[in-house]
Amino acid sequence: MPQVTTQEAERIAASFGLTVRAQPLGSQQDSNFLLVEPAGSVAGVLKVANPAFTAAEIEAQDAAAERAAAAGLRAGTVRHGPVSVPVDGGPVDGSPAGGSRALARVLRYLPGGTLAGAGRYLSPRVVAGLGTVAGQLSQALSTFEHPGLDRVLQWDLRHSLRVVTALAGHVRDEGLRAQVTAAAEAAWSRVEPLAGQLPWQTVHGDVTDDNVVCRVAHGLRTPDGIIDFGDLTSSWAVGELAVAITSVLRHAGAEPCSVLPAVRAFHALRLLSADEAAVLWPLVVMRAAVLVVSGEQQAAIDDGNDYVTGALEHERRLFERATSVPAEVMTGLILSELGLGGGPSRVPSGVVLDLGRTAVLDLSAQSDAVDEGAWLEPGLEDRLARALLEQGYDAVATRFGEARLTASVVLAGVSPATVATGIDLWLAKPLSPAEFPDRLTVRGDGDRVHVSVRAEGAPEVPPLVRPEYAAGWLSVVADPSPLLGLPAAAKSADRDLLERREASFAAVQEHYYRDPPRIERGWRHHLAATDGRVYLDMVNNVTVLGHAHPRVEAAVARQLRRLNTNSRFNYASVVEFSERLAGLLPDPLDTVFLVNSGSEAVDLALRLALVATGHQDVVAVREAYHGWTYASDAVSTSTADNPNALSTRPPWVHVVDAPNSYRGRYRGSEAVRYAGDAVRAIGELAAAGRPPAAFLAEPYYGNAGGMPLPGGYLAAVYAEVRRHGGLAIADEIQVGYGRLGHWFWGFEQQGVVPDVVTVAKAMGNGYPLGAVVTSRAIAARYREAGYFFSSTGGSPVSSVAGLTVLDVIRDEGLQANAARVGGYLKGRLETLAVRHSLIGAVHGSGLYLGVEFVRDRERLEPATEETAAICDRMLELGVIIQPTSDRMCVLKIKPPLCLDVAGADLFADALDRVLTEGF
Ligand code: PMP
């Protein structure tokens, strides 16, 4: 590296007419300086090239940067120079005596930073961005030729085996040395036969996290540029991608499958041939091996340099990750991802082992055999199989390629190995392994064995593999079913499902996540996907009791068998349920209307108010959601649900400020003033001859992220609306029914009693149920001008579902659990807020909590995009959580009320990790 002082750098810059301060930047080959103008803006990057570079090489690099820029990438193109300057103490007058000379030029500075930082997580979106940059660059350089490209570089993957062999001796750890050499040789044996077919072109050669620059918007990075063309050469085109994806592996949480978004993105721009796809992973292994041996060589030269020793650790980790999955499996996975092949190898048909009468055991998420959490019981597979043998079957077989829920675990941050690469067999008359035909690889002994069919030369294949890698593993095995006289495994239709959904749904009917898991089972606070991954469910407030509660299922099934009709018939359950519901509410709330949903309940509540008061207007608060029917939608003001909500409310709806004490007009202790404003608004309406029929609000602000209303808010507003003959409606659909822990109803927190209460969601634990509860007097007035009948509202089945839910909430102490576990979780989240400045506040009570993310705790700028990215990363870590509020910057934490401390810990730990490593 040329030795250039800061003063010299500033002098060189001055020769380009730049008055700047030079700040040294780290580099391995050149001397680089950031040139800062007096006003603080950056004039460019001064690069004093390593004298080892020829003028032709530098010219080639600069011309390549121009190509990249012309192709739309941000690139470090030349602004001044190059000129020859003296370095290493050489004379300034240009005479050849003493010192040496180097080429200096000023390159365009690209703000935004790079992807560097091994401790940082790279999201699939960012990894895809890296692949896009590599692809764009590959396209831009595909026709680029220059005499300066004719060079031999240590980093050129064509020479990688030679480099590893030559430098392996520097690896001090013998075990690692042997591993690196063996892995490189094995990988090279996959590259070599195809080497002649691999297309060549000019490559940047170092499209890594260190050299890819990003645009930063809303706290999220998007790769869009490239620096440092110092390794520019002519080599295999696919090497550009191999180098890029290898750099992903050193990042926090990365594993081999993390690179796939980059591979897909590259392929979308610059189609990979099947040969290129086949050598891609072996080249990743080669690159990782080269990095390890080169790092060790550097460390040998520069012993004691902490930077070099630190880098060694990263390179070792990267190598471990690159070799953590066999290269042929990764190749199968990549081919299958790109639609270039992969998939299970074919087996010639023909039965080689007649099992006799065989039962096939379904162990998937959709199997009836795993109901009621049975999948969590150890030994379930054996018990099920033995029961079938006892019924007289000769054999019991599991399914090839099936994702087994029985192999899954709950509260796992990483997907467990669930996908079967063979078949498990239980035989009534056990065979010894030697009695099985040679075609089958047999594991185990006795009455349960695992049989598989491996492709020739395939690596050792575990009986179960993780779903992310299943396509890769399945490409090195074959389905043994036909050899055993069983039907071949069916192909998964999971991918088609989303397309079919989109074809029959309207665009307005959204789904969670861009690429959602297919969820087909729930149990307590867990949701199971068809790939066997089980997620912690932090959003399903409807299933208060937990998913698939056996008591609800049994009660509903029994009632369905017995009677289901409408509430004009005389039967007990509707009466009992109405009594129970009214009994949970204070006087005078004693009259119950049963409907099927929250929207219906709100709609009916509004109609009751209009009819009972004879008034025409309604006051609602901002940032609220109350339903989709005409009237409930009219009072829904949330712009997150409907961007035009505020400008399209009908004239009878009047909106007052959201009484948000965290952000908004009044904050903290000032928040009591919201009540005064709302009271004034109601008074003004009345004065204008339009006294409202009702004031409608959530009594605890659920839609804003679980915030209590300011003290005395409802007391003041209810009093004012009543003073003008209107009614107070509390929408308890989200926050009521015990979720808040300390109160069964949200209005209790405010110390008020509404005139009308709407309930839904939790009432049926997922069975559609809603209710309006009001006083006898108000209901009586509705009789005079309204009508009510619901075909299924309050049906025997609905009523039984509702009664059972109330029984279980009581018997399982769920409200108390919400207080206990919710309190614990809130404490943990508040502790996280001390360390992570993105957390602006933790709102809520019981198991209705909100973590609000802000970019700045003073200005409270909502971290909307960050919140969406955090939710995506949480899904990767096994947690289902979604944003809420008009700014979509609050994690709405409203899990089933059976959540336990272990679940709360998993959530808090995952969030801590995401906020530490990035998203
Ligand atoms: N009110 C509130 C406060 C709600 O949160 C919702 C549903 N998100 C509704 C009403 C409407 O309920 P449903 O979806 O059952 O119609």
Coordinates of N, CA, C and O in Angstrom, one line a residue, residues 784-846:
E784 N -90.0 0.1 18.9 CA -90.9 1.0 18.3 C -90.6 1.3 16.8 O -91.5 1.6 16.0
A785 N -89.3 1.4 16.5 CA -89.0 1.8 15.2 C -87.9 0.9 14.5 O -87.5 1.2 13.3
G786 N -87.5 -0.1 15.1 CA -86.5 -1.0 14.5 C -87.0 -2.4 14.4 O -88.1 -2.8 14.7
Y787 N -86.1 -3.2 13.8 CA -86.4 -4.6 13.6 C -85.1 -5.4 13.9 O -84.0 -4.9 13.6
F788 N -85.3 -6.5 14.5 CA -84.1 -7.4 14.7 C -84.4 -8.8 14.6 O -85.3 -9.4 15.3
F789 N -83.7 -9.5 13.7 CA -83.7 -10.9 13.6 C -82.4 -11.3 13.0 O -82.0 -10.8 12.0
S790 N -81.7 -12.3 13.5 CA -80.5 -12.8 12.9 C -80.7 -14.4 12.8 O -80.9 -15.0 13.8
S791 N -80.5 -14.9 11.6 CA -80.8 -16.3 11.4 C -79.9 -17.2 12.3 O -80.3 -18.2 12.8
T792 N -78.6 -16.8 12.4 CA -77.7 -17.6 13.2 C -77.2 -17.0 14.5 O -76.6 -17.6 15.3
G793 N -77.5 -15.7 14.6 CA -77.1 -15.0 15.9 C -77.9 -15.7 17.0 O -79.1 -15.7 17.0
G794 N -77.1 -16.2 18.0 CA -77.8 -16.8 19.2 C -78.4 -18.2 18.9 O -79.2 -18.7 19.6
S795 N -78.0 -18.8 17.8 CA -78.4 -20.1 17.5 C -78.0 -21.1 18.6 O -77.1 -20.7 19.4
P796 N -78.5 -22.2 18.7 CA -78.1 -23.1 19.8 C -76.6 -23.4 19.8 O -75.9 -23.4 20.8
V797 N -76.0 -23.5 18.6 CA -74.6 -23.8 18.5 C -73.8 -22.5 19.0 O -72.8 -22.6 19.8
S798 N -74.2 -21.4 18.5 CA -73.5 -20.1 18.9 C -73.6 -20.0 20.4 O -72.6 -19.6 21.0
S799 N -74.8 -20.2 20.9 CA -74.9 -20.0 22.3 C -74.1 -20.9 23.2 O -73.5 -20.5 24.2
V800 N -74.0 -22.2 22.7 CA -73.2 -23.2 23.4 C -71.7 -22.8 23.3 O -71.0 -22.9 24.3
A801 N -71.3 -22.4 22.2 CA -69.9 -21.9 22.0 C -69.7 -20.8 23.0 O -68.7 -20.8 23.7
G802 N -70.6 -19.8 23.0 CA -70.4 -18.7 23.9 C -70.3 -19.1 25.4 O -69.5 -18.6 26.1
L803 N -71.2 -20.0 25.8 CA -71.2 -20.4 27.2 C -69.9 -21.1 27.5 O -69.3 -20.9 28.6
T804 N -69.5 -22.0 26.6 CA -68.3 -22.8 26.9 C -67.1 -21.9 27.0 O -66.2 -22.1 27.8
V805 N -67.0 -20.8 26.1 CA -65.9 -19.9 26.2 C -65.8 -19.3 27.6 O -64.8 -19.2 28.3
L806 N -67.0 -18.8 28.1 CA -67.0 -18.2 29.4 C -66.6 -19.2 30.5 O -65.9 -18.8 31.4
D807 N -67.1 -20.4 30.3 CA -66.7 -21.5 31.3 C -65.2 -21.6 31.4 O -64.6 -21.7 32.4
V808 N -64.6 -21.7 30.2 CA -63.1 -22.0 30.1 C -62.4 -20.8 30.6 O -61.4 -20.9 31.4
I809 N -62.8 -19.6 30.3 CA -62.1 -18.4 30.8 C -62.1 -18.4 32.4 O -61.1 -18.2 33.0
R810 N -63.2 -18.8 32.9 CA -63.3 -18.9 34.4 C -62.5 -20.1 34.9 O -61.6 -19.9 35.7
D811 N -62.7 -21.3 34.3 CA -62.0 -22.5 34.9 C -60.5 -22.4 34.7 O -59.8 -23.0 35.5
E812 N -60.0 -21.9 33.6 CA -58.6 -21.8 33.4 C -57.9 -20.5 33.9 O -56.8 -20.3 33.7
G813 N -58.8 -19.7 34.6 CA -58.2 -18.5 35.2 C -57.5 -17.6 34.1 O -56.4 -17.1 34.4
L814 N -58.1 -17.5 33.0 CA -57.4 -16.8 31.9 C -57.2 -15.3 32.1 O -56.2 -14.7 31.6
Q815 N -58.2 -14.7 32.7 CA -58.0 -13.2 32.9 C -56.8 -13.0 33.9 O -56.0 -12.1 33.6
A816 N -56.8 -13.9 34.9 CA -55.6 -13.7 35.8 C -54.3 -14.0 35.1 O -53.3 -13.4 35.4
N817 N -54.4 -15.0 34.2 CA -53.2 -15.3 33.5 C -52.7 -14.2 32.6 O -51.6 -13.9 32.5
A818 N -53.7 -13.5 32.0 CA -53.4 -12.3 31.2 C -52.7 -11.3 32.0 O -51.8 -10.6 31.6
A819 N -53.2 -11.1 33.3 CA -52.6 -10.1 34.1 C -51.2 -10.5 34.5 O -50.2 -9.7 34.4
R820 N -51.0 -11.8 34.8 CA -49.7 -12.3 35.3 C -48.7 -12.3 34.1 O -47.6 -11.7 34.2
V821 N -49.0 -13.0 33.1 CA -48.0 -13.2 32.0 C -47.9 -11.9 31.2 O -46.8 -11.5 30.8
G822 N -49.0 -11.1 31.1 CA -48.9 -9.8 30.4 C -48.0 -8.9 31.2 O -47.2 -8.1 30.6
G823 N -48.2 -8.9 32.5 CA -47.3 -8.0 33.4 C -45.9 -8.4 33.2 O -45.0 -7.5 33.1
Y824 N -45.6 -9.7 33.2 CA -44.2 -10.1 33.0 C -43.7 -9.7 31.7 O -42.6 -9.2 31.6
L825 N -44.5 -9.9 30.6 CA -44.0 -9.6 29.3 C -43.8 -8.1 29.2 O -42.8 -7.6 28.6
K826 N -44.7 -7.3 29.8 CA -44.6 -5.8 29.7 C -43.2 -5.4 30.3 O -42.5 -4.6 29.8
G827 N -43.0 -6.1 31.5 CA -41.7 -5.8 32.1 C -40.5 -6.1 31.3 O -39.6 -5.3 31.2
R828 N -40.5 -7.2 30.6 CA -39.4 -7.6 29.7 C -39.3 -6.6 28.6 O -38.2 -6.2 28.2
L829 N -40.4 -6.2 28.0 CA -40.4 -5.2 26.9 C -39.8 -3.9 27.3 O -39.1 -3.2 26.6
E830 N -40.2 -3.5 28.5 CA -39.8 -2.2 29.1 C -38.2 -2.2 29.3 O -37.5 -1.2 29.1
T831 N -37.7 -3.4 29.7 CA -36.3 -3.5 29.8 C -35.6 -3.4 28.4 O -34.6 -2.8 28.3
L832 N -36.2 -4.0 27.4 CA -35.7 -3.9 26.1 C -35.6 -2.4 25.6 O -34.7 -2.0 25.0
A833 N -36.6 -1.7 26.1 CA -36.7 -0.2 25.6 C -35.5 0.6 26.2 O -35.1 1.6 25.6
V834 N -34.9 0.1 27.3 CA -33.8 0.8 27.8 C -32.6 0.7 26.9 O -31.8 1.6 26.7
R835 N -32.5 -0.5 26.3 CA -31.3 -0.8 25.4 C -31.6 -0.4 23.9 O -30.6 -0.2 23.2
H836 N -32.8 -0.4 23.5 CA -33.1 -0.2 22.1 C -33.8 1.1 21.9 O -35.0 1.1 22.2
S837 N -33.2 2.1 21.3 CA -33.8 3.4 21.2 C -35.0 3.4 20.2 O -35.8 4.3 20.2
L838 N -35.1 2.4 19.4 CA -36.2 2.3 18.4 C -37.5 2.2 19.2 O -38.6 2.6 18.7
I839 N -37.5 1.6 20.4 CA -38.7 1.4 21.1 C -39.0 2.8 21.8 O -38.3 3.2 22.7
G840 N -40.1 3.4 21.4 CA -40.5 4.7 21.9 C -41.3 4.5 23.2 O -41.1 5.2 24.2
A841 N -42.1 3.5 23.2 CA -43.0 3.2 24.4 C -43.5 1.8 24.3 O -43.6 1.2 23.3
V842 N -43.8 1.3 25.5 CA -44.6 0.0 25.6 C -45.9 0.4 26.2 O -46.0 0.8 27.4
H843 N -46.9 0.2 25.4 CA -48.3 0.5 25.9 C -49.0 -0.8 26.4 O -48.6 -1.9 26.1
G844 N -50.1 -0.6 27.1 CA -51.0 -1.7 27.3 C -51.1 -2.3 28.7 O -50.4 -1.9 29.6
S845 N -52.0 -3.2 28.7 CA -52.3 -3.9 30.0 C -52.6 -5.3 29.7 O -53.2 -5.7 28.7
G846 N -52.3 -6.2 30.7 CA -52.6 -7.6 30.5 C -52.0 -8.1 29.2 O -50.8 -7.8 28.9

